[in-house]
Amino acid sequence: MKENVSNKNTKPRVIISGGGTGGHIFPAISIANAIRELRPQAEILFVGAEGRMEMQRVPDAGYRIIGLPVAGFDRQHLWKNFAVILKLLRSQWKARKIIRGFRPQVAVGVGGYASGPTLKTASMMGIPTLIQEQNSYAGVTNKLLAKKASRICVAYDGMERFFPADRIVQTGNPVRQALLTDSTNREEAAKFFGFDANKKTVLVIGGSLGARTINQTLMAGLPLIKAHPDVQFIWQTGKIYIDQVKEAITTFTGEPVRSSRVSSLPNLYVTDFIKHMDCAYALADLVISRAGAGSISELCLLGKPCILVPSPNVAEDHQTKNALALVEKHAALCVKDAEAKDCLLNVALEALADNEKLAELRNNISRLARPNAARDIAEEVLKLIDNR
């Protein structure tokens, strides 16, 4: 039986570092919330990257955050990395100052630019560290940090390929807690989007920043969408692509897009960011998504049939490995990024028409869910404090 860490009387001080995308930020906030549930008196400080989305999302969730001037390496133009190295050195110096001032008892890294210098500095200063590796293929930074890490929380089998086996704990990936607590039904969700609850619906998401290939595929596929009025599409473009998408819709329909709907495409809802993901998931019969670890964890938890389109622009091609881990268990379909424009929408429409296939995907992906991931990671964090 697990230790009831909530009965401890200590006042934990925890740094949580990382971010860059919603796939890192939302799990980090879920871990923080779980720590607070177990130890309401806990002091939690986030460390992120200046100018990245965590600098807004974390305060919105009620936590303090400090930014580091860190940036990612340009793998294609190595000569540009001199400035990146200087930022990294400045970030390590600032991280040391932050750690001295806050005096954390443990530092948690969730991935993203800031986690590297923060956890490396914490480890050098004798602070226990915990890494949360979301993907089925570990990144370079986490493989380096793992050498000194006290605990490594993972979501996939076989991670001893990358990390010391005696420090691995399989917890799964945390998801947005609202998805666990909200109970929107299909009728309410359909009303929110102005759709028909009796029609099948495809949810298209490309992450918080958007996915170029997926957006280009949907823009090119507007005639196909119009030709299938019995299928509804909820399309999240990401903020980078929303203007380009609206222009494409205007060109196709001859009707300006002043809101999320156009009268000549009544089966299409388009937006840059879906605030009420509970409604979107409740209505979706099929989800088209990138294969980021956070997105996959949400789809597993909610039991949603999905087509994964792995991004080719990620380190070690880890999204393809994430997707194949599900495909091998008949828990998802996968379309290569390079093939998406030619076949993605047709694959989606074929899957949507095959109720037996949808049921198979739904059942198999549900078996992979880890609904208690955030709490399990929080318990590991608190054990590191209590065992010091």
Tab-separated table of C-alpha atoms in Angstrom:
chain	number	residue	atom	x	y	z
A	1	MET	CA	0.000	0.000	0.000
A	2	LYS	CA	1.239	3.482	-0.851
A	3	GLU	CA	2.346	5.762	1.943
A	4	ASN	CA	-0.290	8.341	2.882
A	5	VAL	CA	1.943	11.320	2.241
A	6	SER	CA	-0.900	13.758	2.943
A	7	ASN	CA	-0.522	13.127	6.684
A	8	LYS	CA	3.012	14.504	6.854
A	9	ASN	CA	3.431	17.806	8.695
A	10	THR	CA	6.271	19.215	6.645
A	11	LYS	CA	5.910	22.317	4.504
A	12	PRO	CA	7.360	21.230	1.174
A	13	ARG	CA	9.118	23.704	-1.106
A	14	VAL	CA	9.111	22.508	-4.704
A	15	ILE	CA	10.440	23.996	-7.933
A	16	ILE	CA	8.733	22.804	-11.116
A	17	SER	CA	10.569	23.710	-14.298
A	18	GLY	CA	9.790	23.443	-17.994
A	19	GLY	CA	7.175	24.473	-20.524
A	20	GLY	CA	7.237	25.871	-24.031
A	21	THR	CA	4.040	24.160	-25.162
A	22	GLY	CA	0.759	23.142	-23.607
A	23	GLY	CA	2.001	19.554	-23.673
A	24	HIS	CA	4.520	20.454	-20.967
A	25	ILE	CA	2.630	23.198	-19.145
A	26	PHE	CA	-0.696	21.483	-18.462
A	27	PRO	CA	0.948	18.365	-16.943
A	28	ALA	CA	3.194	20.598	-14.829
A	29	ILE	CA	0.197	22.459	-13.441
A	30	SER	CA	-1.577	19.144	-12.786
A	31	ILE	CA	1.432	17.930	-10.786
A	32	ALA	CA	1.463	21.177	-8.792
A	33	ASN	CA	-2.242	20.868	-8.063
A	34	ALA	CA	-1.789	17.259	-6.939
A	35	ILE	CA	1.033	18.280	-4.585
A	36	ARG	CA	-1.238	20.950	-3.115
A	37	GLU	CA	-4.020	18.404	-2.647
A	38	LEU	CA	-1.669	16.153	-0.690
A	39	ARG	CA	0.057	18.980	1.183
A	40	PRO	CA	-2.075	22.175	1.115
A	41	GLN	CA	0.732	24.131	2.783
A	42	ALA	CA	3.249	23.358	0.037
A	43	GLU	CA	5.156	26.254	-1.521
A	44	ILE	CA	5.559	25.797	-5.272
A	45	LEU	CA	7.614	27.947	-7.633
A	46	PHE	CA	7.645	27.484	-11.396
A	47	VAL	CA	10.687	28.266	-13.523
A	48	GLY	CA	10.010	28.754	-17.224
A	49	ALA	CA	11.509	30.334	-20.320
A	50	GLU	CA	11.094	34.047	-20.942
A	51	GLY	CA	8.618	34.815	-23.706
A	52	ARG	CA	7.114	31.328	-23.772
A	53	MET	CA	3.478	30.511	-23.069
A	54	GLU	CA	4.111	29.233	-19.533
A	55	MET	CA	4.760	32.825	-18.456
A	56	GLN	CA	1.023	33.435	-18.923
A	57	ARG	CA	-0.573	30.032	-18.348
A	58	VAL	CA	1.095	29.340	-15.001
A	59	PRO	CA	0.011	32.612	-13.305
A	60	ASP	CA	-3.473	32.029	-14.721
A	61	ALA	CA	-3.458	28.768	-12.749
A	62	GLY	CA	-2.534	30.606	-9.559
A	63	TYR	CA	1.205	29.889	-9.302
A	64	ARG	CA	4.257	32.141	-9.280
A	65	ILE	CA	6.745	31.756	-12.125
A	66	ILE	CA	10.187	33.167	-12.888
A	67	GLY	CA	11.553	33.155	-16.439
A	68	LEU	CA	15.018	32.208	-17.630
A	69	PRO	CA	16.580	33.721	-20.787
A	70	VAL	CA	17.016	30.242	-22.252
A	71	ALA	CA	16.393	29.228	-25.865
A	72	GLY	CA	16.562	26.020	-27.870
A	73	PHE	CA	19.456	24.978	-30.082
A	74	ASP	CA	19.169	25.485	-33.832
A	75	ARG	CA	20.044	22.028	-35.127
A	76	GLN	CA	20.045	23.103	-38.773
A	77	HIS	CA	22.154	26.282	-38.447
A	78	LEU	CA	24.798	25.470	-35.858
A	79	TRP	CA	26.587	28.775	-36.352
A	80	LYS	CA	23.584	30.552	-34.836
A	81	ASN	CA	24.022	28.812	-31.495
A	82	PHE	CA	26.677	31.125	-30.028
A	83	ALA	CA	23.925	33.370	-28.655
A	84	VAL	CA	22.047	30.292	-27.430
A	85	ILE	CA	25.093	29.158	-25.435
A	86	LEU	CA	25.378	32.595	-23.824
A	87	LYS	CA	21.690	32.447	-22.872
A	88	LEU	CA	22.222	28.988	-21.402
A	89	LEU	CA	25.089	30.227	-19.223
A	90	ARG	CA	23.019	33.206	-18.085
A	91	SER	CA	20.136	30.845	-17.346
A	92	GLN	CA	22.285	28.601	-15.181
A	93	TRP	CA	23.514	31.631	-13.238
A	94	LYS	CA	19.944	32.861	-12.758
A	95	ALA	CA	18.749	29.369	-11.799
A	96	ARG	CA	21.398	29.254	-9.068
A	97	LYS	CA	20.172	32.595	-7.750
A	98	ILE	CA	16.556	31.382	-7.797
A	99	ILE	CA	17.427	28.155	-5.961
A	100	ARG	CA	19.420	29.989	-3.311
A	101	GLY	CA	16.536	32.356	-2.708
A	102	PHE	CA	13.689	29.824	-2.722
A	103	ARG	CA	15.595	26.923	-1.066
A	104	PRO	CA	13.606	24.075	-2.653
A	105	GLN	CA	13.676	20.597	-1.180
A	106	VAL	CA	13.182	19.042	-4.602
A	107	ALA	CA	13.249	20.209	-8.240
A	108	VAL	CA	10.932	18.698	-10.852
A	109	GLY	CA	11.592	18.859	-14.594
A	110	VAL	CA	8.709	18.370	-17.026
A	111	GLY	CA	10.555	19.052	-20.291
A	112	GLY	CA	11.046	22.236	-22.246
A	113	TYR	CA	13.877	24.730	-22.504
A	114	ALA	CA	13.978	25.799	-18.848
A	115	SER	CA	14.127	22.346	-17.295
A	116	GLY	CA	17.710	21.682	-18.413
A	117	PRO	CA	19.556	24.532	-16.677
A	118	THR	CA	17.236	24.441	-13.659
A	119	LEU	CA	17.615	20.751	-12.883
A	120	LYS	CA	21.311	20.676	-13.706
A	121	THR	CA	21.933	23.554	-11.313
A	122	ALA	CA	19.714	22.050	-8.616
A	123	SER	CA	21.581	18.747	-8.862
A	124	MET	CA	24.959	20.516	-8.607
A	125	MET	CA	23.692	22.235	-5.444
A	126	GLY	CA	22.673	18.944	-3.833
A	127	ILE	CA	18.915	19.277	-4.388
A	128	PRO	CA	17.107	15.991	-5.225
A	129	THR	CA	15.619	16.066	-8.718
A	130	LEU	CA	12.733	14.281	-10.385
A	131	ILE	CA	12.346	14.035	-14.155
A	132	GLN	CA	9.017	13.446	-15.852
A	133	GLU	CA	9.722	11.889	-19.260
A	134	GLN	CA	6.526	12.006	-21.295
A	135	ASN	CA	7.633	10.278	-24.476
A	136	SER	CA	8.402	6.705	-25.454
A	137	TYR	CA	11.819	7.854	-26.680
A	138	ALA	CA	13.805	9.945	-24.215
A	139	GLY	CA	15.269	13.257	-25.316
A	140	VAL	CA	18.936	14.197	-25.042
A	141	THR	CA	18.391	16.626	-22.155
A	142	ASN	CA	16.539	14.124	-19.988
A	143	LYS	CA	19.082	11.405	-20.717
A	144	LEU	CA	21.796	13.727	-19.421
A	145	LEU	CA	19.782	14.894	-16.415
A	146	ALA	CA	18.867	11.311	-15.516
A	147	LYS	CA	22.472	10.542	-14.547
A	148	LYS	CA	21.998	12.601	-11.369
A	149	ALA	CA	18.219	12.362	-10.986
A	150	SER	CA	16.759	10.770	-7.867
A	151	ARG	CA	13.575	9.626	-9.616
A	152	ILE	CA	12.442	9.312	-13.246
A	153	CYS	CA	8.688	9.118	-13.879
A	154	VAL	CA	7.782	7.605	-17.250
A	155	ALA	CA	4.688	6.772	-19.280
A	156	TYR	CA	5.850	3.911	-21.507
A	157	ASP	CA	7.297	0.432	-21.104
A	158	GLY	CA	10.943	-0.253	-21.886
A	159	MET	CA	12.373	3.075	-20.676
A	160	GLU	CA	15.311	1.286	-19.021
A	161	ARG	CA	16.861	1.634	-22.499
A	162	PHE	CA	17.511	5.247	-21.561
A	163	PHE	CA	17.472	5.493	-17.774
A	164	PRO	CA	18.778	3.599	-14.717
A	165	ALA	CA	16.120	0.955	-14.070
A	166	ASP	CA	16.258	1.290	-10.275
A	167	ARG	CA	15.141	4.946	-10.449
A	168	ILE	CA	12.269	4.517	-12.938
A	169	VAL	CA	8.659	4.718	-11.787
A	170	GLN	CA	5.907	4.153	-14.353
A	171	THR	CA	3.239	6.743	-13.585
A	172	GLY	CA	1.818	7.746	-16.945
A	173	ASN	CA	1.465	11.351	-18.052
A	174	PRO	CA	-0.710	13.872	-16.196
A	175	VAL	CA	-3.483	15.573	-18.146
A	176	ARG	CA	-5.529	18.729	-17.707
A	177	GLN	CA	-7.535	18.121	-14.557
A	178	ALA	CA	-10.639	19.757	-15.997
A	179	LEU	CA	-10.911	16.762	-18.309
A	180	LEU	CA	-11.240	14.523	-15.254
A	181	THR	CA	-13.791	16.651	-13.429
A	182	ASP	CA	-15.987	18.141	-16.170
A	183	SER	CA	-18.957	16.009	-17.201
A	184	THR	CA	-20.298	17.651	-20.350
A	185	ASN	CA	-22.650	15.373	-22.273
A	186	ARG	CA	-22.916	15.119	-26.050
A	187	GLU	CA	-26.093	17.208	-26.308
A	188	GLU	CA	-24.610	20.072	-24.276
A	189	ALA	CA	-21.403	19.921	-26.323
A	190	ALA	CA	-23.300	20.014	-29.621
A	191	LYS	CA	-25.238	23.049	-28.442
A	192	PHE	CA	-21.992	24.829	-27.505
A	193	PHE	CA	-20.617	24.426	-31.038
A	194	GLY	CA	-23.973	24.929	-32.749
A	195	PHE	CA	-23.868	21.402	-34.126
A	196	ASP	CA	-26.217	18.417	-34.373
A	197	ALA	CA	-25.628	15.850	-31.626
A	198	ASN	CA	-26.824	13.078	-33.951
A	199	LYS	CA	-24.159	13.687	-36.590
A	200	LYS	CA	-20.670	12.235	-36.360
A	201	THR	CA	-17.970	14.766	-35.516
A	202	VAL	CA	-14.245	14.967	-36.190
A	203	LEU	CA	-12.088	17.016	-33.815
A	204	VAL	CA	-8.897	18.344	-35.440
A	205	ILE	CA	-6.183	19.594	-33.086
A	206	GLY	CA	-2.565	20.449	-33.721
A	207	GLY	CA	-1.410	21.431	-30.257
A	208	SER	CA	-1.545	24.853	-28.637
A	209	LEU	CA	0.624	26.431	-31.340
A	210	GLY	CA	-0.941	24.611	-34.285
A	211	ALA	CA	0.339	22.086	-36.828
A	212	ARG	CA	1.198	23.335	-40.306
A	213	THR	CA	0.662	20.070	-42.203
A	214	ILE	CA	-2.681	19.372	-40.550
A	215	ASN	CA	-3.860	22.917	-41.252
A	216	GLN	CA	-2.682	22.768	-44.870
A	217	THR	CA	-4.473	19.434	-45.287
A	218	LEU	CA	-7.754	20.851	-43.986
A	219	MET	CA	-7.413	23.988	-46.127
A	220	ALA	CA	-6.865	21.868	-49.229
A	221	GLY	CA	-9.701	19.610	-48.117
A	222	LEU	CA	-12.401	22.266	-47.813
A	223	PRO	CA	-14.199	20.899	-50.915
A	224	LEU	CA	-14.239	17.427	-49.316
A	225	ILE	CA	-15.593	18.862	-46.067
A	226	LYS	CA	-18.352	20.643	-47.954
A	227	ALA	CA	-19.160	17.437	-49.849
A	228	HIS	CA	-19.844	15.607	-46.548
A	229	PRO	CA	-22.501	17.711	-44.758
A	230	ASP	CA	-23.359	14.688	-42.596
A	231	VAL	CA	-19.926	14.936	-40.913
A	232	GLN	CA	-19.100	17.851	-38.597
A	233	PHE	CA	-15.588	19.231	-38.111
A	234	ILE	CA	-14.219	21.132	-35.109
A	235	TRP	CA	-10.900	22.582	-36.266
A	236	GLN	CA	-8.392	24.099	-33.856
A	237	THR	CA	-5.784	25.861	-35.990
A	238	GLY	CA	-3.445	27.272	-33.343
A	239	LYS	CA	-2.814	30.989	-33.054
A	240	ILE	CA	-0.030	31.016	-35.643
A	241	TYR	CA	-2.264	29.763	-38.460
A	242	ILE	CA	-5.721	31.200	-37.748
A	243	ASP	CA	-5.449	34.167	-40.143
A	244	GLN	CA	-4.147	31.959	-42.962
A	245	VAL	CA	-6.960	29.465	-42.404
A	246	LYS	CA	-9.650	32.141	-42.347
A	247	GLU	CA	-8.281	33.587	-45.585
A	248	ALA	CA	-8.440	30.126	-47.214
A	249	ILE	CA	-12.046	29.668	-46.074
A	250	THR	CA	-12.970	33.120	-47.373
A	251	THR	CA	-11.378	32.331	-50.741
A	252	PHE	CA	-13.225	29.021	-50.956
A	253	THR	CA	-16.644	30.226	-49.835
A	254	GLY	CA	-16.525	33.879	-50.901
A	255	GLU	CA	-17.743	34.652	-47.382
A	256	PRO	CA	-15.637	36.502	-44.760
A	257	VAL	CA	-14.988	34.538	-41.559
A	258	ARG	CA	-16.018	36.930	-38.796
A	259	SER	CA	-16.581	34.268	-36.141
A	260	SER	CA	-16.033	30.534	-35.831
A	261	ARG	CA	-18.758	29.681	-38.372
A	262	VAL	CA	-19.634	30.506	-41.974
A	263	SER	CA	-23.115	29.901	-43.353
A	264	SER	CA	-21.894	28.183	-46.513
A	265	LEU	CA	-19.975	25.570	-44.455
A	266	PRO	CA	-22.427	24.810	-41.636
A	267	ASN	CA	-20.583	21.590	-40.731
A	268	LEU	CA	-17.328	23.435	-39.924
A	269	TYR	CA	-16.318	25.199	-36.682
A	270	VAL	CA	-12.898	26.854	-36.787
A	271	THR	CA	-10.971	28.532	-33.964
A	272	ASP	CA	-7.398	29.211	-32.953
A	273	PHE	CA	-7.799	27.789	-29.434
A	274	ILE	CA	-10.537	25.704	-27.842
A	275	LYS	CA	-11.101	26.923	-24.287
A	276	HIS	CA	-13.695	24.262	-23.493
A	277	MET	CA	-11.900	21.084	-24.514
A	278	ASP	CA	-14.372	19.070	-22.445
A	279	CYS	CA	-17.092	20.047	-24.936
A	280	ALA	CA	-14.880	19.283	-27.929
A	281	TYR	CA	-13.947	15.839	-26.641
A	282	ALA	CA	-17.530	15.064	-25.582
A	283	LEU	CA	-18.786	15.628	-29.128
A	284	ALA	CA	-15.856	14.041	-30.992
A	285	ASP	CA	-16.300	10.590	-32.510
A	286	LEU	CA	-12.796	10.740	-33.989
A	287	VAL	CA	-9.797	12.952	-33.210
A	288	ILE	CA	-7.030	13.990	-35.617
A	289	SER	CA	-3.983	15.034	-33.607
A	290	ARG	CA	-0.235	15.332	-33.483
A	291	ALA	CA	1.400	12.571	-31.442
A	292	GLY	CA	2.676	14.622	-28.534
A	293	ALA	CA	2.739	12.705	-25.275
A	294	GLY	CA	0.253	15.020	-23.549
A	295	SER	CA	-2.294	14.754	-26.341
A	296	ILE	CA	-1.984	10.968	-26.425
A	297	SER	CA	-2.487	10.751	-22.660
A	298	GLU	CA	-5.696	12.771	-22.927
A	299	LEU	CA	-6.977	10.589	-25.749
A	300	CYS	CA	-6.234	7.432	-23.729
A	301	LEU	CA	-7.979	8.792	-20.657
A	302	LEU	CA	-11.074	9.790	-22.606
A	303	GLY	CA	-11.098	6.688	-24.790
A	304	LYS	CA	-11.174	8.607	-28.066
A	305	PRO	CA	-10.519	6.904	-31.412
A	306	CYS	CA	-7.794	8.879	-33.116
A	307	ILE	CA	-5.609	9.362	-36.158
A	308	LEU	CA	-2.137	10.474	-35.138
A	309	VAL	CA	-0.030	12.595	-37.497
A	310	PRO	CA	3.452	12.678	-35.900
A	311	SER	CA	5.381	15.893	-36.295
A	312	PRO	CA	8.679	15.374	-38.147
A	313	ASN	CA	10.131	18.500	-36.534
A	314	VAL	CA	10.853	17.112	-33.070
A	315	ALA	CA	13.984	15.715	-31.468
A	316	GLU	CA	14.759	12.056	-32.179
A	317	ASP	CA	11.468	11.801	-34.124
A	318	HIS	CA	9.859	10.916	-30.782
A	319	GLN	CA	6.289	11.594	-31.939
A	320	THR	CA	6.506	8.786	-34.493
A	321	LYS	CA	7.683	6.453	-31.745
A	322	ASN	CA	4.817	7.627	-29.503
A	323	ALA	CA	2.298	6.928	-32.262
A	324	LEU	CA	3.705	3.499	-33.143
A	325	ALA	CA	3.484	2.454	-29.497
A	326	LEU	CA	-0.307	2.837	-29.846
A	327	VAL	CA	-0.572	1.479	-33.379
A	328	GLU	CA	1.155	-1.747	-32.290
A	329	LYS	CA	-1.630	-2.213	-29.714
A	330	HIS	CA	-4.371	-1.421	-32.273
A	331	ALA	CA	-5.210	1.642	-30.195
A	332	ALA	CA	-4.755	4.318	-32.895
A	333	LEU	CA	-4.340	4.937	-36.610
A	334	CYS	CA	-1.285	6.749	-37.923
A	335	VAL	CA	-0.741	8.862	-41.050
A	336	LYS	CA	2.756	10.089	-41.871
A	337	ASP	CA	3.177	13.835	-42.066
A	338	ALA	CA	4.449	13.613	-45.653
A	339	GLU	CA	1.341	11.665	-46.697
A	340	ALA	CA	-1.267	13.690	-44.806
A	341	LYS	CA	-2.256	16.019	-47.647
A	342	ASP	CA	-3.000	13.080	-49.927
A	343	CYS	CA	-4.900	10.776	-47.612
A	344	LEU	CA	-5.601	12.109	-44.098
A	345	LEU	CA	-9.170	13.281	-44.664
A	346	ASN	CA	-10.075	10.148	-46.631
A	347	VAL	CA	-8.685	7.943	-43.855
A	348	ALA	CA	-10.743	9.934	-41.338
A	349	LEU	CA	-13.964	9.627	-43.332
A	350	GLU	CA	-13.424	5.886	-43.868
A	351	ALA	CA	-12.773	5.311	-40.169
A	352	LEU	CA	-15.790	7.375	-39.216
A	353	ALA	CA	-18.020	5.202	-41.394
A	354	ASP	CA	-16.712	1.980	-39.812
A	355	ASN	CA	-18.423	1.606	-36.435
A	356	GLU	CA	-16.623	-1.649	-35.662
A	357	LYS	CA	-13.236	-0.008	-36.225
A	358	LEU	CA	-14.184	2.943	-34.030
A	359	ALA	CA	-15.251	0.556	-31.257
A	360	GLU	CA	-11.961	-1.377	-31.510
A	361	LEU	CA	-9.896	1.795	-31.295
A	362	ARG	CA	-12.012	3.096	-28.421
A	363	ASN	CA	-11.658	-0.087	-26.377
A	364	ASN	CA	-7.926	-0.509	-26.957
A	365	ILE	CA	-6.907	3.081	-26.275
A	366	SER	CA	-8.986	3.142	-23.064
A	367	ARG	CA	-6.881	0.285	-21.685
A	368	LEU	CA	-3.785	2.511	-21.812
A	369	ALA	CA	-5.213	5.259	-19.583
A	370	ARG	CA	-3.459	6.284	-16.348
A	371	PRO	CA	-5.975	8.595	-14.618
A	372	ASN	CA	-3.949	8.941	-11.389
A	373	ALA	CA	-0.682	10.021	-13.025
A	374	ALA	CA	-0.518	13.502	-11.479
A	375	ARG	CA	-1.118	12.187	-7.957
A	376	ASP	CA	1.368	9.330	-8.429
A	377	ILE	CA	4.066	11.794	-9.515
A	378	ALA	CA	3.194	14.139	-6.629
A	379	GLU	CA	3.637	11.256	-4.195
A	380	GLU	CA	7.079	10.512	-5.645
A	381	VAL	CA	8.004	14.192	-5.236
A	382	LEU	CA	6.944	14.179	-1.594
A	383	LYS	CA	8.727	10.903	-0.880
A	384	LEU	CA	11.988	12.525	-1.999
A	385	ILE	CA	11.387	15.285	0.527
A	386	ASP	CA	10.287	13.000	3.353
A	387	ASN	CA	13.235	10.614	2.873
A	388	ARG	CA	15.903	13.309	3.060
